[in-house]
């Protein structure tokens, strides 16, 4: 790496100007302009392959005069300067190796010196380059300097002075040795500290992942686990947790427990908005409020001594509405336990729903109508007579503007709650439609039918998106998780199927009931499902 004489570089500027004038004055110039530019780059380049600011200005002027394009000159510069830069990189690699060797031992052993000479030959570095590097890296041995002085002035120095120099040199060597040892020890301590910090960080990460899995926070668990590097010491354990979280997310590690035992079939279950209560209705003719997760009965409401097939909470869980087989819709104040509204149909009530703003109640009946009531005044707002058979299920959209109903006439009706107009009629099921739900984003309808299928529809267009087949008997109930990702369907085949709403994939089948399942309900956090069955039990399923 021979250093360039910068004085020569700037003294040659006059020569460049002369060349430029000669080129501009001689239109018959036959010299290759690119070669002229190449030679000038060689003159301007430092030993590191760098071009100074002034040198860059000279080259720019020369490029304009020679009428060379920017692309041509960049190619020429790369061809000329890359060898300089590569040579410089070789010197830097040698310097790094030398520094590492000194960290291990100093003074350098004979074997290490031979290895460094071998590396010098492989890299193609000159002895002059090596000396420049060693001047920067290796502390000069004071002892060697003093020896040179002694040899050059041996006739002039006395024995006492020689001894003093030797002693001083030995002391200096010892100081350097101690300094090197301390530096080496500090370096080792730093490495050990870094390793300890890394180990502690990884242990904390692993503990966090385990907690997320235990808490059934599967989405967060999966996202954080995928960030663990393959080089991490906890990668294998993290992958095991990742697999468990994926299985948990897809309901493949579910746990089930019996919440309550009834003396008759359970027809309806629904979680309160905060997930702390579960309202249930059955052929026992009572509405019971259970505490979650204990299953303890905290309140009981008696209706008309008739079966209860549908219940619903308002958004703050201060009111509860139930539909009875004795044709009535009853609204209770949960704080006082007293009913404050009773609405009537002309046949059994199969489904009730409350709007998100808590201002209206909708009910469907065997009288083939859907009625919409003002909750404050008790007045009837709309009476939808569009079905030709029993209306088993209704649902209100999250914005409170749309009502959807499913009927034994095998159709789904979409009604406008602002105008009372029928918007659309969906056909496609080959059996009684027993249950309908609207996705939280208000874009899709999910329906379950006695044709053993679950269907997904586009609410705006009315087009059928997917048909989900997996049950071996009639589908009686469907529900959608609050995040809009999953569908649960309960069937007379005694099972609950969990579906991916977007793909239609059957993720898992939950078994445990011994008879037909009449109702399913997702908890607000999506981690639990409550179900009621003809086997007279309510079960709580946890993923």
Coordinates of C-alpha atoms in Angstrom, one line a residue:
X1 CA 0.0 0.0 0.0
X2 CA 2.4 2.7 -1.3
X3 CA 1.3 6.2 -0.2
X4 CA 0.6 8.7 -3.0
X5 CA 2.6 11.9 -3.1
X6 CA -0.2 14.5 -3.0
X7 CA 2.2 17.3 -4.0
X8 CA 2.8 15.6 -7.3
X9 CA -1.0 15.2 -7.7
X10 CA -1.7 18.9 -7.6
X11 CA 1.5 19.9 -9.5
X12 CA 0.2 17.8 -12.4
X13 CA -3.0 19.9 -12.7
X14 CA -1.1 22.2 -15.2
X15 CA -0.4 19.1 -17.3
X16 CA -4.1 18.2 -17.3
X17 CA -5.1 21.7 -18.4
X18 CA -2.7 21.5 -21.2
X19 CA -4.1 18.1 -22.3
X20 CA -7.6 19.5 -22.2
X21 CA -6.6 22.4 -24.4
X22 CA -4.8 20.2 -26.9
X23 CA -7.9 17.9 -27.1
X24 CA -10.3 20.8 -27.7
X25 CA -8.0 22.4 -30.3
X26 CA -7.4 19.2 -32.2
X27 CA -10.6 17.8 -33.8
X28 CA -8.6 14.9 -35.4
X29 CA -7.5 13.6 -32.0
X30 CA -7.1 9.8 -32.4
X31 CA -6.2 8.9 -28.8
X32 CA -8.9 6.9 -27.1
X33 CA -10.6 9.4 -24.7
X34 CA -11.4 6.6 -22.3
X35 CA -7.7 5.8 -22.0
X36 CA -6.9 9.4 -21.3
X37 CA -9.6 9.4 -18.6
X38 CA -8.2 6.1 -17.2
X39 CA -4.7 7.5 -16.9
X40 CA -5.9 10.6 -15.1
X41 CA -7.8 8.4 -12.6
X42 CA -4.5 6.6 -11.9
X43 CA -2.8 9.9 -11.2
X44 CA -5.7 11.1 -8.9
X45 CA -6.1 7.9 -6.9
X46 CA -4.7 7.7 -3.4
X47 CA -3.2 4.4 -2.2
X48 CA -6.6 3.7 -0.6
X49 CA -8.4 4.0 -3.9
X50 CA -9.9 7.3 -2.9
X51 CA -10.4 10.5 -5.0
X52 CA -9.9 13.8 -3.3
X53 CA -12.4 16.7 -3.7
X54 CA -10.0 18.6 -6.0
X55 CA -9.2 15.4 -7.9
X56 CA -12.9 14.8 -8.4
X57 CA -13.3 18.3 -9.8
X58 CA -10.5 17.7 -12.3
X59 CA -12.0 14.4 -13.4
X60 CA -15.4 16.0 -13.9
X61 CA -14.0 18.7 -16.1
X62 CA -12.0 16.1 -18.0
X63 CA -15.1 14.0 -18.6
X64 CA -17.0 17.0 -20.0
X65 CA -14.1 17.8 -22.3
X66 CA -13.7 14.2 -23.5
X67 CA -17.5 14.0 -24.0
X68 CA -17.7 10.8 -22.0
X69 CA -21.0 9.7 -20.5
X70 CA -21.5 9.3 -16.7
X71 CA -22.0 5.6 -17.1
X72 CA -18.7 5.2 -19.1
X73 CA -16.7 7.1 -16.5
X74 CA -18.2 5.1 -13.6
X75 CA -17.2 1.8 -15.3
X76 CA -13.6 3.1 -15.9
X77 CA -13.3 4.3 -12.3
X78 CA -14.5 0.9 -10.9
X79 CA -12.0 -0.9 -13.1
X80 CA -9.1 1.4 -11.9
X81 CA -10.0 1.8 -8.3
X82 CA -11.4 -1.6 -7.3
X83 CA -7.9 -3.2 -7.2
X84 CA -6.8 -0.4 -4.8
X85 CA -9.8 -1.0 -2.6
X86 CA -9.5 -4.7 -2.6
X87 CA -5.8 -4.4 -1.7
X88 CA -6.8 -2.1 1.1
X89 CA -9.4 -4.6 2.3
X90 CA -6.7 -7.3 2.4
X91 CA -4.6 -5.0 4.6
X92 CA -7.6 -4.5 6.9
X93 CA -8.1 -8.2 7.2
X94 CA -4.4 -8.7 8.1
X95 CA -4.7 -5.9 10.7
X96 CA -7.8 -7.5 12.3
X97 CA -6.0 -10.9 12.5
X98 CA -2.9 -9.3 14.0
X99 CA -5.0 -7.5 16.7
X100 CA -6.7 -10.7 17.6
X101 CA -3.3 -12.5 17.9
X102 CA -2.0 -9.8 20.2
X103 CA -5.1 -10.2 22.4
X104 CA -4.1 -13.9 22.9
X105 CA -0.3 -13.5 23.4
X106 CA 2.2 -10.8 23.5
X107 CA 5.1 -10.8 22.6
X108 CA 4.1 -12.9 19.6
X109 CA 5.6 -16.4 19.5
X110 CA 7.7 -17.7 16.7
X111 CA 4.9 -20.0 15.5
X112 CA 2.5 -17.0 15.4
X113 CA 5.0 -15.0 13.5
X114 CA 5.3 -17.7 10.9
X115 CA 1.5 -18.0 10.6
X116 CA 1.3 -14.2 10.1
X117 CA 4.0 -14.4 7.3
X118 CA 2.0 -17.1 5.6
X119 CA -1.1 -14.9 5.8
X120 CA 0.9 -12.0 4.3
X121 CA 1.9 -14.1 1.4
X122 CA -1.7 -15.4 0.8
X123 CA -3.0 -11.8 0.9
X124 CA -0.2 -10.6 -1.4
X125 CA 0.9 -7.7 1.0
X126 CA 4.3 -6.2 0.7
X127 CA 6.7 -6.0 3.7
X128 CA 6.4 -2.2 3.6
X129 CA 2.6 -2.6 4.1
X130 CA 3.2 -5.0 7.0
X131 CA 5.5 -2.6 8.7
X132 CA 3.0 0.2 8.4
X133 CA 0.3 -2.0 10.0
X134 CA 2.5 -3.1 12.8
X135 CA 3.5 0.5 13.6
X136 CA -0.2 1.2 14.3
X137 CA -1.0 -2.1 16.1
X138 CA 2.1 -3.4 18.0
X139 CA 3.4 -1.2 20.9
X140 CA 7.1 -0.6 20.3
X141 CA 9.3 -2.5 22.6
X142 CA 11.2 -0.1 24.7
X143 CA 13.7 -2.8 25.4
X144 CA 14.5 -3.2 21.7
X145 CA 15.0 0.5 21.4
X146 CA 17.3 0.6 24.3
X147 CA 19.2 -2.4 22.9
X148 CA 19.7 -0.5 19.6
X149 CA 21.0 2.5 21.6
X150 CA 23.4 0.2 23.5
X151 CA 24.7 -1.3 20.4
X152 CA 25.2 2.0 18.6
X153 CA 26.7 3.6 21.7
X154 CA 28.3 0.7 23.5
X155 CA 31.7 2.5 23.6
X156 CA 30.1 5.5 25.4
X157 CA 27.8 3.9 27.9
X158 CA 29.0 2.7 31.3
X159 CA 28.1 -0.6 32.8
X160 CA 25.9 1.2 35.4
X161 CA 23.9 3.0 32.7
X162 CA 23.5 -0.3 30.9
X163 CA 22.1 -1.9 34.0
X164 CA 19.7 1.0 34.5
X165 CA 18.5 0.7 31.0
X166 CA 18.0 -3.0 31.3
X167 CA 16.1 -2.6 34.6
X168 CA 13.9 0.2 33.1
X169 CA 13.2 -1.9 30.1
X170 CA 12.3 -4.9 32.2
X171 CA 9.9 -2.8 34.2
X172 CA 8.3 -1.4 31.1
X173 CA 7.9 -4.9 29.6
X174 CA 6.3 -6.0 32.9
X175 CA 4.0 -3.0 32.8
X176 CA 3.0 -3.8 29.3
X177 CA 2.4 -7.5 30.2
X178 CA 0.3 -6.5 33.1
X179 CA -1.7 -4.1 31.0
X180 CA -2.2 -6.8 28.4
X181 CA -3.3 -9.3 31.0
X182 CA -5.8 -6.8 32.5
X183 CA -7.1 -5.9 29.1
X184 CA -7.5 -9.6 28.3
X185 CA -9.3 -10.3 31.6
X186 CA -11.6 -7.3 31.0
X187 CA -12.4 -8.7 27.5
X188 CA -13.2 -12.1 28.9
X189 CA -15.4 -10.6 31.6
X190 CA -17.2 -8.6 28.9
X191 CA -17.9 -11.7 26.9
X192 CA -19.1 -13.5 30.0
X193 CA -21.4 -10.6 30.9
X194 CA -22.8 -10.5 27.4
X195 CA -23.4 -14.3 27.5
X196 CA -25.2 -13.9 30.9
X197 CA -27.4 -11.1 29.6
X198 CA -28.3 -13.1 26.6
X199 CA -29.1 -16.1 28.7
X200 CA -31.3 -14.0 31.0
X201 CA -33.1 -12.3 28.1
X202 CA -33.8 -15.7 26.4
X203 CA -35.1 -17.1 29.7
X204 CA -37.4 -14.1 30.1
X205 CA -38.6 -14.6 26.5
X206 CA -39.3 -18.3 27.1
X207 CA -41.2 -17.6 30.3
X208 CA -43.3 -15.0 28.5
X209 CA -44.2 -17.5 25.8
X210 CA -45.2 -20.1 28.3
X211 CA -47.4 -17.6 30.1
X212 CA -49.1 -16.6 26.9
X213 CA -49.8 -20.2 26.1
X214 CA -51.1 -20.8 29.7
X215 CA -53.3 -17.7 29.5
X216 CA -54.7 -18.9 26.1
X217 CA -53.4 -15.7 24.4
X218 CA -52.6 -17.7 21.3
X219 CA -52.4 -14.9 18.8
X220 CA -49.8 -13.0 20.8
X221 CA -48.0 -16.2 21.5
X222 CA -47.7 -17.0 17.8
X223 CA -46.6 -13.5 16.8
X224 CA -43.8 -13.4 19.5
X225 CA -42.6 -16.9 18.9
X226 CA -42.0 -16.3 15.2
X227 CA -39.6 -13.6 16.2
X228 CA -37.2 -16.0 17.9
X229 CA -34.0 -16.5 15.8
X230 CA -32.9 -19.9 14.7
X231 CA -29.6 -19.2 16.3
X232 CA -31.2 -18.6 19.7
X233 CA -30.6 -21.2 22.4
X234 CA -34.3 -21.3 23.1
X235 CA -35.3 -21.8 19.5
X236 CA -36.2 -25.5 19.9
X237 CA -38.4 -24.9 23.0
X238 CA -40.0 -21.9 21.3
X239 CA -41.0 -24.0 18.3
X240 CA -42.6 -26.5 20.7
X241 CA -44.6 -23.7 22.3
X242 CA -45.4 -22.3 18.8
X243 CA -46.9 -25.6 17.8
X244 CA -49.0 -25.8 20.9
X245 CA -50.3 -22.2 20.4
X246 CA -51.2 -23.0 16.8
X247 CA -53.1 -26.1 18.0
X248 CA -54.8 -24.1 20.8
X249 CA -55.8 -21.3 18.3
X250 CA -57.5 -23.9 16.2
X251 CA -59.3 -25.6 19.1
X252 CA -57.2 -28.7 18.9
X253 CA -56.2 -28.7 22.6
X254 CA -59.7 -28.0 24.0
X255 CA -60.8 -28.7 27.6
X256 CA -64.4 -29.3 28.5
X257 CA -66.4 -29.2 31.7
X258 CA -70.0 -29.5 32.8
X259 CA -71.4 -26.2 34.0
X260 CA -74.9 -27.2 35.1
X261 CA -77.3 -30.1 35.0
X262 CA -80.9 -29.6 34.1
X263 CA -84.0 -31.8 34.4
X264 CA -84.9 -31.0 30.8
X265 CA -83.3 -30.2 27.4
X266 CA -81.4 -26.9 27.3
X267 CA -82.6 -24.7 24.4
X268 CA -80.5 -21.6 24.6
X269 CA -77.3 -20.2 26.1
X270 CA -75.7 -16.8 25.7
X271 CA -72.8 -15.0 27.3
X272 CA -73.1 -11.5 28.9
X273 CA -71.1 -8.8 27.1
X274 CA -68.3 -8.9 29.8
X275 CA -68.2 -12.8 29.7
X276 CA -68.8 -13.1 33.4
X277 CA -72.3 -14.5 33.2
X278 CA -74.2 -17.0 31.1
X279 CA -77.9 -16.8 30.6
X280 CA -79.7 -20.1 29.9
X281 CA -83.1 -21.2 28.9
X282 CA -84.6 -24.7 28.9
X283 CA -87.7 -26.8 28.9
X284 CA -87.6 -26.4 32.7
X285 CA -89.5 -23.2 32.0
X286 CA -86.9 -21.0 33.8
X287 CA -84.2 -18.6 32.8
X288 CA -81.0 -19.1 34.9
X289 CA -78.0 -16.8 35.2
X290 CA -74.8 -18.7 35.8
X291 CA -71.5 -17.3 37.1
X292 CA -68.6 -17.9 34.8
X293 CA -66.4 -19.9 35.1
X294 CA -67.8 -21.6 38.3
X295 CA -71.2 -22.4 36.9
X296 CA -72.9 -21.2 40.1
X297 CA -76.5 -20.2 39.6
X298 CA -76.7 -16.5 40.7
X299 CA -80.3 -15.7 39.6
X300 CA -83.4 -17.5 38.4
X301 CA -86.3 -16.0 36.5
X302 CA -89.6 -17.9 36.0
X303 CA -91.5 -17.1 32.8
X304 CA -94.9 -18.7 31.8
X305 CA -94.3 -22.3 32.9
X306 CA -93.3 -22.9 29.3
X307 CA -90.0 -23.7 27.6
X308 CA -87.5 -20.9 26.9
X309 CA -85.9 -21.2 23.5
X310 CA -84.1 -17.8 23.2
X311 CA -82.5 -15.2 25.5
X312 CA -80.4 -12.1 25.0
X313 CA -78.6 -9.5 27.1
X314 CA -78.5 -5.8 26.5
X315 CA -75.0 -4.3 25.9
X316 CA -74.3 -3.4 29.6
X317 CA -75.9 -6.6 31.0
X318 CA -78.6 -4.7 33.0
X319 CA -81.5 -6.2 31.1
X320 CA -82.4 -9.6 29.8
X321 CA -85.0 -10.5 27.3
X322 CA -86.4 -14.0 26.8
X323 CA -88.9 -15.6 24.4
X324 CA -91.3 -18.2 25.7
X325 CA -93.1 -21.1 24.1
X326 CA -96.3 -19.5 25.5
X327 CA -96.1 -16.7 22.9
X328 CA -94.6 -14.0 25.0
X329 CA -91.5 -11.8 25.0
X330 CA -90.5 -10.9 28.6
X331 CA -87.9 -8.2 29.5
X332 CA -86.3 -8.3 33.0
X333 CA -84.4 -5.7 34.9
X334 CA -81.4 -7.7 36.2
X335 CA -80.7 -5.3 39.1
X336 CA -84.3 -5.7 40.5
X337 CA -85.2 -9.0 39.1
X338 CA -88.5 -7.6 38.0
X339 CA -90.0 -7.8 34.5
X340 CA -90.9 -4.4 33.0
X341 CA -92.1 -5.3 29.5
X342 CA -94.1 -8.1 28.0
X343 CA -94.8 -8.4 24.3
X344 CA -97.0 -11.0 22.6
X345 CA -97.1 -13.0 19.4
X346 CA -99.7 -15.5 18.2
X347 CA -97.5 -18.5 18.5
X348 CA -94.3 -19.7 20.4
X349 CA -91.3 -17.4 20.4
X350 CA -88.3 -19.0 18.8
X351 CA -85.7 -16.1 18.8
X352 CA -85.1 -12.7 20.4
X353 CA -82.5 -10.0 19.7
X354 CA -81.6 -6.6 21.1
X355 CA -80.1 -3.8 19.1
X356 CA -76.6 -2.5 20.0
X357 CA -78.0 0.8 21.1
X358 CA -80.5 -1.0 23.5
X359 CA -83.4 0.9 22.0
X360 CA -85.3 -1.9 20.2
X361 CA -86.1 -5.6 20.7
X362 CA -86.8 -8.0 17.8
X363 CA -88.6 -11.3 18.2
X364 CA -89.6 -14.1 15.8
X365 CA -92.3 -16.6 16.1
X366 CA -94.2 -19.6 14.9
X367 CA -96.8 -17.1 13.7
X368 CA -94.5 -16.4 10.7
X369 CA -93.7 -12.8 11.7
X370 CA -90.8 -10.8 13.0
X371 CA -91.9 -8.0 15.3
X372 CA -89.7 -5.0 16.3
X373 CA -90.5 -3.2 19.5
X374 CA -89.5 0.1 21.1
X375 CA -87.9 -0.8 24.4
X376 CA -88.7 2.5 26.1
X377 CA -92.3 2.9 25.1
X378 CA -93.2 -0.8 24.4
X379 CA -94.8 0.2 21.1
X380 CA -94.6 -2.0 18.1
X381 CA -92.4 -0.4 15.4
X382 CA -92.4 -3.0 12.6
X383 CA -94.2 -6.2 11.8
X384 CA -92.4 -8.2 9.1
X385 CA -94.7 -10.8 7.6
X386 CA -92.4 -11.9 4.7
X387 CA -91.8 -15.6 5.6
X388 CA -94.3 -18.3 4.9
X389 CA -93.4 -20.6 7.8
X390 CA -92.0 -20.6 11.3
X391 CA -89.2 -18.1 11.8
X392 CA -86.6 -19.9 13.9
X393 CA -83.8 -17.3 14.2
X394 CA -83.1 -13.6 13.9
X395 CA -80.0 -11.4 14.2
X396 CA -79.4 -7.7 14.2
X397 CA -76.2 -6.2 12.6
X398 CA -73.6 -4.4 14.8
X399 CA -74.7 -1.0 13.5
X400 CA -78.3 -1.7 14.3
X401 CA -79.5 -1.1 10.7
X402 CA -80.1 -4.6 9.4
X403 CA -82.2 -7.5 10.6
X404 CA -81.7 -11.0 9.2
X405 CA -84.2 -13.9 9.7
X406 CA -84.1 -17.6 8.9
X407 CA -87.2 -19.7 8.5
X408 CA -88.6 -23.2 8.0
X409 CA -89.6 -22.0 4.5
X410 CA -85.8 -22.5 3.7
X411 CA -85.2 -18.8 3.0
X412 CA -83.3 -16.0 4.7
X413 CA -84.8 -12.5 4.7
X414 CA -82.8 -9.2 5.0
X415 CA -84.8 -6.3 6.4
X416 CA -84.0 -2.6 6.7
X417 CA -84.6 -1.5 10.3
X418 CA -84.7 2.2 9.3
X419 CA -87.4 1.9 6.7
X420 CA -89.0 -1.5 7.4
X421 CA -88.4 -2.6 3.8
X422 CA -87.4 -6.1 2.7
X423 CA -84.0 -5.7 1.1
X424 CA -83.3 -9.3 -0.1
X425 CA -84.3 -12.9 0.0
X426 CA -81.6 -15.6 0.1
X427 CA -82.3 -19.1 -1.2
X428 CA -80.0 -22.1 -1.3
X429 CA -80.6 -24.3 1.7
X430 CA -82.5 -27.5 1.1
X431 CA -84.0 -27.7 4.6
X432 CA -85.3 -25.7 7.5
X433 CA -83.0 -22.8 8.4
X434 CA -82.6 -23.1 12.1
X435 CA -80.0 -20.4 13.0
X436 CA -78.6 -17.2 11.5
X437 CA -75.8 -14.8 12.6
X438 CA -74.2 -11.7 11.2
X439 CA -70.4 -11.2 11.3
X440 CA -69.2 -8.4 13.5
X441 CA -68.1 -6.3 10.5
X442 CA -71.6 -6.6 9.1
X443 CA -70.4 -8.0 5.7
X444 CA -71.5 -11.7 5.9
X445 CA -74.3 -13.9 7.1
X446 CA -73.8 -17.4 8.5
X447 CA -76.7 -19.8 8.5
X448 CA -77.2 -23.4 9.8
X449 CA -79.8 -25.7 8.4
X450 CA -81.5 -29.0 8.7
X451 CA -79.8 -29.9 5.3
X452 CA -76.8 -30.6 7.5
X453 CA -74.8 -27.6 6.2
X454 CA -73.5 -24.3 7.3
X455 CA -73.6 -21.5 4.6
X456 CA -71.8 -18.2 4.4
X457 CA -73.4 -15.4 2.4
X458 CA -72.4 -11.9 1.3
X459 CA -74.9 -9.6 3.1
X460 CA -74.8 -6.8 0.5
X461 CA -75.1 -8.9 -2.6
X462 CA -76.9 -11.9 -1.3
X463 CA -74.5 -14.2 -3.0
X464 CA -73.5 -17.6 -1.5
X465 CA -69.8 -17.5 -0.6
X466 CA -69.2 -21.0 0.9
X467 CA -71.1 -24.1 1.9
X468 CA -69.5 -25.9 4.9
X469 CA -70.2 -29.6 5.0
X470 CA -69.0 -31.7 8.0
X471 CA -72.0 -32.6 10.1
X472 CA -73.9 -35.8 9.7
X473 CA -77.2 -34.5 11.0
X474 CA -79.2 -31.3 11.2
X475 CA -77.4 -28.1 12.2
X476 CA -79.5 -26.4 14.9
X477 CA -77.3 -23.5 16.1
X478 CA -74.4 -21.4 14.8
X479 CA -72.4 -18.6 16.3
X480 CA -69.5 -16.3 15.3
X481 CA -66.5 -15.3 17.4
X482 CA -66.2 -11.6 18.2
X483 CA -63.0 -11.3 16.1
X484 CA -64.9 -12.6 13.1
X485 CA -62.5 -15.5 12.5
X486 CA -64.3 -18.6 13.7
X487 CA -67.8 -20.2 13.3
X488 CA -69.1 -22.7 15.9
X489 CA -72.0 -25.0 14.7
X490 CA -74.0 -27.3 17.0
X491 CA -75.8 -30.3 15.5
X492 CA -78.1 -33.2 16.1
X493 CA -75.1 -35.4 15.5
X494 CA -74.1 -34.5 19.1
X495 CA -71.0 -32.5 18.0
X496 CA -69.8 -29.0 17.7
X497 CA -67.7 -28.1 14.6
X498 CA -65.2 -25.2 14.6
X499 CA -64.7 -23.6 11.2
X500 CA -62.3 -21.0 9.8
X501 CA -64.7 -18.3 8.6
X502 CA -62.4 -17.0 5.8
X503 CA -61.3 -20.3 4.4
X504 CA -64.2 -22.5 5.4
X505 CA -61.7 -25.1 6.8
X506 CA -63.0 -27.4 9.4
X507 CA -60.5 -26.9 12.3
X508 CA -61.8 -29.4 14.8
X509 CA -64.9 -31.3 16.1
X510 CA -65.7 -31.0 19.8
X511 CA -67.4 -34.1 21.2
X512 CA -68.7 -34.7 24.7
X513 CA -72.5 -34.3 24.6
X514 CA -74.5 -37.5 24.5
X515 CA -77.5 -36.1 22.6
X516 CA -78.6 -33.4 20.1
X517 CA -77.0 -30.0 20.6
X518 CA -79.5 -27.2 20.5
X519 CA -77.4 -24.1 21.2
X520 CA -73.8 -22.8 21.0
X521 CA -72.4 -19.4 22.1
X522 CA -68.9 -17.9 21.9
X523 CA -67.5 -16.0 24.9
X524 CA -66.6 -12.3 24.1
X525 CA -62.8 -13.2 24.2
X526 CA -63.3 -16.1 21.8
X527 CA -61.5 -18.6 24.0
X528 CA -64.6 -20.4 25.3
X529 CA -67.8 -21.8 23.9
X530 CA -70.9 -22.7 25.9
X531 CA -73.3 -25.3 24.6
X532 CA -76.7 -26.7 25.6
X533 CA -78.1 -30.0 24.7
X534 CA -81.0 -32.4 24.7
X535 CA -78.9 -34.4 27.2
X536 CA -79.9 -31.7 29.8
X537 CA -76.4 -30.4 30.3
X538 CA -74.5 -27.1 29.7
X539 CA -70.9 -27.6 28.8
X540 CA -68.1 -25.0 28.7
X541 CA -65.4 -25.7 26.1
X542 CA -62.0 -23.9 26.4
X543 CA -59.5 -23.8 23.6

